[in-house]
Amino acid sequence: MSDESFDWHDFLRRWQEEWVPDADEAVDAGEDDEASRTAVPLGAPGARESAVVAAEERLGRRLPPSYRRFLTVSDGWQVDQTAGIYRLGGAADIGWFQDPYDMTSLYEEGLGDDPRPEEVLLAGMWQRALRLETDSDMSHALLDPGDRDEDGEWALYVYKGWSGEYPDRYPSFRAYMEAMYRSFHADRAAVPGFANATTRTQDARVREARLLALRGRYERARSLLEEATAFGRPHSAVLLNQIRHLLDPRNPRDYGTMVADPQYLPDLLPVLAMAPARGEWRLGGDDHWLGMTVARGVARETAGTVLGALRDGTHHYAPPGPWGRAVAEARQAALEGRTDLAWRVLRDSLALWEAPGPLLIAPVGLLADPLLGPLVTRECGREILATPRSGATGPGPEPVPDLDPPGLAWLTEPAANRQPHDGFRCVWVQGADPARLPALIGEEGAGLSAPTDPRTAARRAPRPHEREGVELWEDRAVVAVGRTARGWAFAFDGEGPHLSGLFASPAAAASSAGRAVVVWCDPRRAFPGGGPAAFHLSVAEHGEELYAFTVRGDEIRRSGAIPEALDPARPFPPRDTGADARPGSGPDTAAGADADGEQDRTRRALEALYTELGLSLPRFALTEGRLRTFTTRSWTRAPGAGEGFAYGCISVGRLPH
C-alpha cells in the first residue's frame, strides 16, 4: 500500500489523545490519580533526517517508506500489545535480528518437497529481518526486506516466542500500526467511560450496518462490521457472525451471551447445539457444552432439551406469524424431498421475516432445522442475506438455480457422497401419499421414522442374523421416503445388495394404491469379479404386474407388453466383445471401459423412464438432506427346491486381547 497520502501526524496524535490505560492498568495506577493514568507519552519527538540516514548507513539498507516516515514523526512508540510487543525503538535502537534462536533451521525442516512461496519466505526471514522492539514479552517485531511489495514496503512479522505458533504477518509497518491501534481500542472497549470520536464513529457504523443488512446490502454491512469488530465495538461481532454464518452455513459461529436472551434463544440456542448434536464437540462432551451454555445464562434443562431434539431430529424451527406459516409449508415440502419447492416457499416469504429484537438481522434459526437447514447452501445463504426483510425495502437478488436436476440420469453421475458405480433400488407409486408406503410394502409394524440421513440409515440397520424372526435369505431394505415433483411417492434404497436370482419385485403389492414402478440398478457388478451388471424394471397396476424386464450383461428376460419407448434393447443393445479385445488392452483398461459403457447404458435407460413415465428422484434430499425411512418386506423370496443362497456379514471391531 502506498504511504504517500497517509498522515502520520494525525494518526499518532489521535492515538495519543485517546489513550487510556486498560482496566488492569487503571486499577494499578489508582483511581485518584487521573493525570498519571492518562498522561502517558506513547511516542517521542520525530527523528531528524540525518538520524534516519545514519541508521540506514549503519544497517546498509534504506528503510521501507512507511517506517521511515513514522520515525520522522515519532522516534519510537509504546504499542502496548497485550502479551506481545510493548515498545518499538527509535532510529538508534533498531538492528538486524540475526536469528539468535536458529529459527531458520527449524522452519527449513518443515518446508517439505514442494513448499509454497510464502513458506520459503518465512523460513529465510529470521536471518535477514530487522528487529524493532525494545520491550516485549518474549516477542519480536521483525521487518523483512526479503518480503516486499511494489511500493517498497517490507512485511512485518510479530513472533510470540511463548506461543509456539507461526508469526503474525502484516503487509507493512503502517498496516501493523493500524492493527495495533484497533487492538488498543478493542482492549479498552469495556472500560467504563472509554468514549471518543473514534468510538462514536464506529458505533454509528454498527447502526448503519444493521440497517444495510436488513435492506439486503450485506456486503457493505459486512465491511463496516468487520472494522467495528476489530475496534471491539458492542454488538458488532454478533451482527457480523450472522452474516458470516449464512455465507458459510456449515461453519459454526459464536453468539456469546446473546444466546440466553429470551428474544433470541429460540433462534440461537439450537444453532449453538448443532455441533454437539452432530458429535463434533470435542471439548469434554455434552457436560462441557452444557456447562458452557449455562455459563452464558441458559438454564441447563433448556439447553439439554434443545440438544436432545437436535440429536433425534425432532427439532422444528417454528417462528411466529406469516413467516412461521411459510416455514411450516416449506418443512412439509422438504419432508417429502421436494427441495426446490421448499426453497421457493422460503424465498418468496423472506420479506415477511420479522426480527425478534434489534440484534438479529437474519433468520439464522433456519440452519438448525434438520429439514430446512441442509437447504441453506452457501448460494442460498447469500440469497437470504441479499433479500430485504423485517420491514426494510430494496431490490431483491437473482434467484439461485434449482438444486435438483430433472429425472434420474444424475444417479449415473458423481454427486456428494455418491459415485456413478453405486447401485440403487426404488419403488414409485403414482399419486400416493408417501405415508401409505409402509402399509403397502413395509414389514409388519413398519412406520415412518423421524427425518434422518438417508445415506446412513441403511448402514445402521440391524442385519438379518441380528433380528429375531428374520430368515437369512430375506432382503429387507431400509428405504428413504418422499414425493417427486410429478406426484409419485417413492421409497429409495441407495445401499442395496446385488440383484439376486431370488428377487421378487414389490411392484404388485405397491400398486394397490395406483400404478407402481420398481427399478433396481446394480452397476457395481461390472467391476472385476462382480459378474455382469444388472438392471430391472417392473410396472404393476391394481395388484397385477403389467410388464417387466431384467438385463444381466447381454441377457434380457422379458414379460408382458413392454412399451416400445421402454424396450430394453434400446438402452442395452448387445455389445461387440471383439472390439473391446483390441491388442494392447489390459484387464484394468477393459474393466474401466466396461464400467464406462455400462454407465452409458444405464443412463439411457433412466432417461427413457423419465421421458415415458415421468419418474424422478430428488438428488439433494437423497445426498445432502433428511428424509423419513421405514423397513420394507423382503425383496427376495424363499429359496425353492434345488436353489441356494449365500449370506455374509463383515463386522468391524476390536480384536480381543
Tab-separated table of C-alpha atoms in Angstrom, residues 159-424:
chain	number	residue	atom	x	y	z
A	159	TYR	CA	6.722	-13.597	16.618
A	160	LYS	CA	5.484	-14.525	20.089
A	161	GLY	CA	8.119	-16.887	21.389
A	162	TRP	CA	5.943	-18.237	24.175
A	163	SER	CA	3.033	-19.193	21.893
A	164	GLY	CA	4.583	-21.918	19.735
A	165	GLU	CA	2.618	-20.519	16.781
A	166	TYR	CA	3.636	-19.122	13.417
A	167	PRO	CA	4.330	-15.387	13.482
A	168	ASP	CA	1.585	-12.946	12.541
A	169	ARG	CA	2.259	-11.214	9.219
A	170	TYR	CA	1.342	-7.632	8.302
A	171	PRO	CA	1.992	-6.358	4.748
A	172	SER	CA	3.783	-3.213	6.003
A	173	PHE	CA	4.775	-1.273	9.096
A	174	ARG	CA	1.804	1.021	8.567
A	175	ALA	CA	-0.593	-1.953	8.404
A	176	TYR	CA	0.879	-3.230	11.677
A	177	MET	CA	0.452	0.128	13.426
A	178	GLU	CA	-3.140	0.465	12.213
A	179	ALA	CA	-3.870	-3.032	13.529
A	180	MET	CA	-2.308	-2.150	16.879
A	181	TYR	CA	-4.432	0.989	17.064
A	182	ARG	CA	-7.552	-1.103	16.520
A	183	SER	CA	-6.283	-3.590	19.115
A	184	PHE	CA	-5.751	-0.747	21.599
A	185	HIS	CA	-9.402	0.205	21.160
A	186	ALA	CA	-10.633	-3.395	21.411
A	187	ASP	CA	-8.681	-3.930	24.667
A	188	ARG	CA	-10.382	-0.888	26.215
A	189	ALA	CA	-13.879	-1.177	24.747
A	190	ALA	CA	-15.259	-2.418	28.072
A	191	VAL	CA	-13.512	0.228	30.187
A	192	PRO	CA	-16.216	2.493	31.695
A	193	GLY	CA	-16.246	5.906	30.110
A	194	PHE	CA	-13.995	4.973	27.181
A	195	ALA	CA	-15.589	7.184	24.537
A	196	ASN	CA	-14.084	9.399	21.895
A	197	ALA	CA	-14.569	10.430	18.287
A	198	THR	CA	-13.381	7.039	17.034
A	199	THR	CA	-15.739	5.010	19.227
A	200	ARG	CA	-18.659	7.249	18.279
A	201	THR	CA	-17.843	6.877	14.589
A	202	GLN	CA	-17.615	3.093	14.851
A	203	ASP	CA	-20.847	2.827	16.851
A	204	ALA	CA	-22.624	4.854	14.175
A	205	ARG	CA	-21.284	2.452	11.568
A	206	VAL	CA	-22.658	-0.516	13.520
A	207	ARG	CA	-26.106	1.079	13.439
A	208	GLU	CA	-25.730	1.799	9.734
A	209	ALA	CA	-24.573	-1.754	9.059
A	210	ARG	CA	-27.629	-3.197	10.776
A	211	LEU	CA	-29.961	-1.193	8.536
A	212	LEU	CA	-27.940	-2.052	5.433
A	213	ALA	CA	-28.073	-5.757	6.311
A	214	LEU	CA	-31.863	-5.694	6.623
A	215	ARG	CA	-32.074	-3.973	3.224
A	216	GLY	CA	-30.103	-6.808	1.646
A	217	ARG	CA	-26.859	-4.845	1.258
A	218	TYR	CA	-24.921	-7.370	3.265
A	219	GLU	CA	-21.538	-6.876	1.598
A	220	ARG	CA	-21.341	-3.223	2.639
A	221	ALA	CA	-22.707	-4.168	6.066
A	222	ARG	CA	-20.074	-6.868	6.449
A	223	SER	CA	-17.276	-4.409	5.626
A	224	LEU	CA	-18.491	-1.920	8.246
A	225	LEU	CA	-18.946	-4.625	10.870
A	226	GLU	CA	-15.527	-6.148	10.265
A	227	GLU	CA	-13.910	-2.809	11.034
A	228	ALA	CA	-16.146	-2.161	14.046
A	229	THR	CA	-15.412	-5.654	15.389
A	230	ALA	CA	-11.685	-5.005	15.106
A	231	PHE	CA	-12.279	-1.918	17.301
A	232	GLY	CA	-14.221	-4.073	19.791
A	233	ARG	CA	-17.457	-2.129	19.443
A	234	PRO	CA	-20.525	-3.556	21.198
A	235	HIS	CA	-22.829	-5.813	19.159
A	236	SER	CA	-20.618	-5.661	16.054
A	237	ALA	CA	-19.375	-9.249	16.431
A	238	VAL	CA	-22.824	-10.852	16.842
A	239	LEU	CA	-24.161	-8.963	13.829
A	240	LEU	CA	-21.102	-9.855	11.756
A	241	ASN	CA	-21.277	-13.520	12.780
A	242	GLN	CA	-24.826	-13.814	11.438
A	243	ILE	CA	-23.631	-12.645	8.020
A	244	ARG	CA	-20.603	-14.934	8.157
A	245	HIS	CA	-22.739	-17.872	9.254
A	246	LEU	CA	-25.113	-17.580	6.304
A	247	LEU	CA	-22.202	-17.116	3.904
A	248	ASP	CA	-20.680	-20.355	5.240
A	249	PRO	CA	-23.610	-22.254	6.782
A	250	ARG	CA	-21.660	-25.365	7.818
A	251	ASN	CA	-19.117	-23.374	9.859
A	252	PRO	CA	-20.420	-22.693	13.417
A	253	ARG	CA	-20.320	-19.152	14.796
A	254	ASP	CA	-20.328	-17.765	18.320
A	255	TYR	CA	-23.136	-15.540	19.547
A	256	GLY	CA	-21.896	-15.069	23.113
A	257	THR	CA	-24.415	-14.274	25.824
A	258	MET	CA	-26.964	-13.229	23.203
A	259	VAL	CA	-27.964	-16.901	23.088
A	260	ALA	CA	-29.503	-16.584	26.586
A	261	ASP	CA	-31.669	-13.566	25.755
A	262	PRO	CA	-35.326	-14.726	25.615
A	263	GLN	CA	-35.805	-12.732	22.393
A	264	TYR	CA	-33.106	-14.684	20.581
A	265	LEU	CA	-32.876	-18.025	22.405
A	266	PRO	CA	-35.380	-19.884	20.151
A	267	ASP	CA	-33.234	-18.990	17.119
A	268	LEU	CA	-29.709	-19.155	18.508
A	269	LEU	CA	-29.652	-21.923	21.127
A	270	PRO	CA	-30.468	-24.645	18.548
A	271	VAL	CA	-27.774	-23.204	16.267
A	272	LEU	CA	-25.293	-23.393	19.143
A	273	ALA	CA	-26.333	-27.030	19.768
A	274	MET	CA	-25.727	-28.181	16.185
A	275	ALA	CA	-22.065	-29.141	16.646
A	276	PRO	CA	-22.531	-31.319	19.771
A	277	ALA	CA	-25.681	-32.844	18.260
A	278	ARG	CA	-23.613	-33.988	15.263
A	279	GLY	CA	-20.899	-35.371	17.537
A	280	GLU	CA	-18.456	-32.643	16.515
A	281	TRP	CA	-17.969	-31.218	20.024
A	282	ARG	CA	-14.583	-32.477	21.196
A	283	LEU	CA	-14.013	-30.362	24.317
A	284	GLY	CA	-15.290	-32.648	27.051
A	285	GLY	CA	-18.548	-33.921	25.583
A	286	ASP	CA	-22.106	-32.913	26.416
A	287	ASP	CA	-21.357	-31.971	30.033
A	288	HIS	CA	-18.765	-29.435	28.970
A	289	TRP	CA	-21.062	-27.967	26.313
A	290	LEU	CA	-23.965	-27.782	28.761
A	291	GLY	CA	-21.721	-26.150	31.354
A	292	MET	CA	-20.508	-23.597	28.825
A	293	THR	CA	-24.105	-22.839	27.833
A	294	VAL	CA	-25.204	-22.473	31.454
A	295	ALA	CA	-22.309	-20.059	31.981
A	296	ARG	CA	-23.822	-17.883	29.268
A	297	GLY	CA	-27.082	-17.709	31.186
A	298	VAL	CA	-29.134	-20.573	29.693
A	299	ALA	CA	-30.938	-22.954	32.045
A	300	ARG	CA	-29.326	-26.395	31.944
A	301	GLU	CA	-32.675	-28.142	31.420
A	302	THR	CA	-33.478	-25.873	28.479
A	303	ALA	CA	-30.093	-26.493	26.872
A	304	GLY	CA	-30.412	-30.250	27.383
A	305	THR	CA	-33.891	-30.352	25.843
A	306	VAL	CA	-32.747	-28.461	22.749
A	307	LEU	CA	-29.665	-30.652	22.371
A	308	GLY	CA	-31.803	-33.792	22.585
A	309	ALA	CA	-34.251	-32.520	19.960
A	310	LEU	CA	-31.385	-31.679	17.599
A	311	ARG	CA	-29.852	-35.089	18.131
A	312	ASP	CA	-33.018	-37.130	17.477
A	313	GLY	CA	-34.134	-34.966	14.552
A	314	THR	CA	-37.344	-33.682	16.156
A	315	HIS	CA	-36.358	-30.032	16.474
A	316	HIS	CA	-38.543	-27.640	14.484
A	317	TYR	CA	-37.670	-24.073	13.608
A	318	ALA	CA	-41.092	-22.542	14.292
A	319	PRO	CA	-41.103	-18.719	14.256
A	320	PRO	CA	-44.424	-16.879	14.703
A	321	GLY	CA	-46.555	-15.032	12.180
A	322	PRO	CA	-46.674	-15.223	8.374
A	323	TRP	CA	-43.022	-16.196	8.139
A	324	GLY	CA	-43.687	-19.092	10.507
A	325	ARG	CA	-46.548	-20.313	8.335
A	326	ALA	CA	-44.288	-20.232	5.297
A	327	VAL	CA	-41.633	-22.167	7.233
A	328	ALA	CA	-44.199	-24.841	8.140
A	329	GLU	CA	-45.240	-25.160	4.488
A	330	ALA	CA	-41.609	-25.424	3.411
A	331	ARG	CA	-40.938	-28.066	6.075
A	332	GLN	CA	-43.708	-30.256	4.688
A	333	ALA	CA	-42.256	-29.973	1.192
A	334	ALA	CA	-38.752	-30.754	2.478
A	335	LEU	CA	-40.130	-33.691	4.476
A	336	GLU	CA	-41.184	-35.233	1.157
A	337	GLY	CA	-37.847	-34.465	-0.523
A	338	ARG	CA	-39.300	-31.632	-2.635
A	339	THR	CA	-36.254	-29.498	-2.050
A	340	ASP	CA	-36.721	-26.874	-4.725
A	341	LEU	CA	-40.364	-26.316	-3.801
A	342	ALA	CA	-39.368	-25.893	-0.159
A	343	TRP	CA	-36.727	-23.326	-1.045
A	344	ARG	CA	-39.083	-21.416	-3.334
A	345	VAL	CA	-41.621	-21.149	-0.485
A	346	LEU	CA	-38.939	-19.788	1.837
A	347	ARG	CA	-37.502	-17.446	-0.787
A	348	ASP	CA	-40.914	-15.990	-1.647
A	349	SER	CA	-41.623	-15.329	2.039
A	350	LEU	CA	-38.287	-13.944	3.252
A	351	ALA	CA	-39.610	-10.385	3.202
A	352	LEU	CA	-42.151	-11.466	5.852
A	353	TRP	CA	-39.424	-12.365	8.353
A	354	GLU	CA	-39.521	-10.082	11.394
A	355	ALA	CA	-36.516	-9.627	13.665
A	356	PRO	CA	-37.466	-10.647	17.240
A	357	GLY	CA	-35.059	-7.992	18.533
A	358	PRO	CA	-32.582	-5.416	17.233
A	359	LEU	CA	-29.587	-7.751	17.344
A	360	LEU	CA	-30.976	-10.393	14.973
A	361	ILE	CA	-30.656	-9.409	11.323
A	362	ALA	CA	-31.337	-12.728	9.561
A	363	PRO	CA	-33.288	-15.975	10.139
A	364	VAL	CA	-30.246	-17.972	11.239
A	365	GLY	CA	-32.573	-20.306	13.149
A	366	LEU	CA	-33.268	-21.989	9.803
A	367	LEU	CA	-29.801	-23.528	9.945
A	368	ALA	CA	-30.649	-25.728	12.930
A	369	ASP	CA	-33.829	-27.207	11.472
A	370	PRO	CA	-32.990	-30.788	10.449
A	371	LEU	CA	-35.119	-30.497	7.285
A	372	LEU	CA	-34.640	-26.875	6.259
A	373	GLY	CA	-31.080	-26.343	7.446
A	374	PRO	CA	-29.494	-28.502	4.723
A	375	LEU	CA	-31.285	-26.403	2.083
A	376	VAL	CA	-29.299	-23.327	3.104
A	377	THR	CA	-26.280	-23.825	0.896
A	378	ARG	CA	-23.765	-21.027	0.503
A	379	GLU	CA	-25.668	-19.804	-2.544
A	380	CYS	CA	-28.978	-19.851	-0.689
A	381	GLY	CA	-27.347	-18.175	2.314
A	382	ARG	CA	-26.262	-15.307	0.073
A	383	GLU	CA	-29.798	-15.125	-1.312
A	384	ILE	CA	-31.197	-14.774	2.219
A	385	LEU	CA	-28.724	-12.012	3.028
A	386	ALA	CA	-29.427	-10.160	-0.228
A	387	THR	CA	-33.210	-10.171	0.322
A	388	PRO	CA	-34.746	-7.132	2.106
A	389	ARG	CA	-36.598	-8.256	5.227
A	390	SER	CA	-38.108	-7.194	8.556
A	391	GLY	CA	-39.876	-4.200	7.024
A	392	ALA	CA	-36.856	-2.987	5.030
A	393	THR	CA	-37.107	-2.294	1.318
A	394	GLY	CA	-34.737	-2.593	-1.600
A	395	PRO	CA	-34.074	-4.610	-4.748
A	396	GLY	CA	-34.117	-8.371	-4.408
A	397	PRO	CA	-31.418	-10.763	-5.624
A	398	GLU	CA	-31.470	-13.040	-8.634
A	399	PRO	CA	-32.937	-16.420	-7.576
A	400	VAL	CA	-30.416	-19.202	-7.174
A	401	PRO	CA	-30.782	-22.113	-9.626
A	402	ASP	CA	-32.763	-25.175	-8.570
A	403	LEU	CA	-30.842	-27.694	-6.508
A	404	ASP	CA	-32.314	-30.794	-8.169
A	405	PRO	CA	-31.797	-31.792	-11.809
A	406	PRO	CA	-34.794	-33.339	-13.564
A	407	GLY	CA	-35.168	-37.078	-13.999
A	408	LEU	CA	-32.886	-39.902	-12.905
A	409	ALA	CA	-29.735	-39.552	-15.013
A	410	TRP	CA	-27.942	-37.852	-12.106
A	411	LEU	CA	-27.738	-41.294	-10.484
A	412	THR	CA	-25.031	-42.169	-13.030
A	413	GLU	CA	-23.005	-39.017	-12.264
A	414	PRO	CA	-20.700	-38.171	-9.350
A	415	ALA	CA	-22.505	-36.400	-6.517
A	416	ALA	CA	-21.914	-35.656	-2.865
A	417	ASN	CA	-21.318	-38.969	-1.066
A	418	ARG	CA	-22.391	-40.900	-4.152
A	419	GLN	CA	-20.431	-42.341	-7.058
A	420	PRO	CA	-21.647	-43.442	-10.506
A	421	HIS	CA	-20.973	-47.094	-9.700
A	422	ASP	CA	-23.233	-47.067	-6.614
A	423	GLY	CA	-26.274	-49.262	-7.033
A	424	PHE	CA	-29.814	-48.349	-6.025
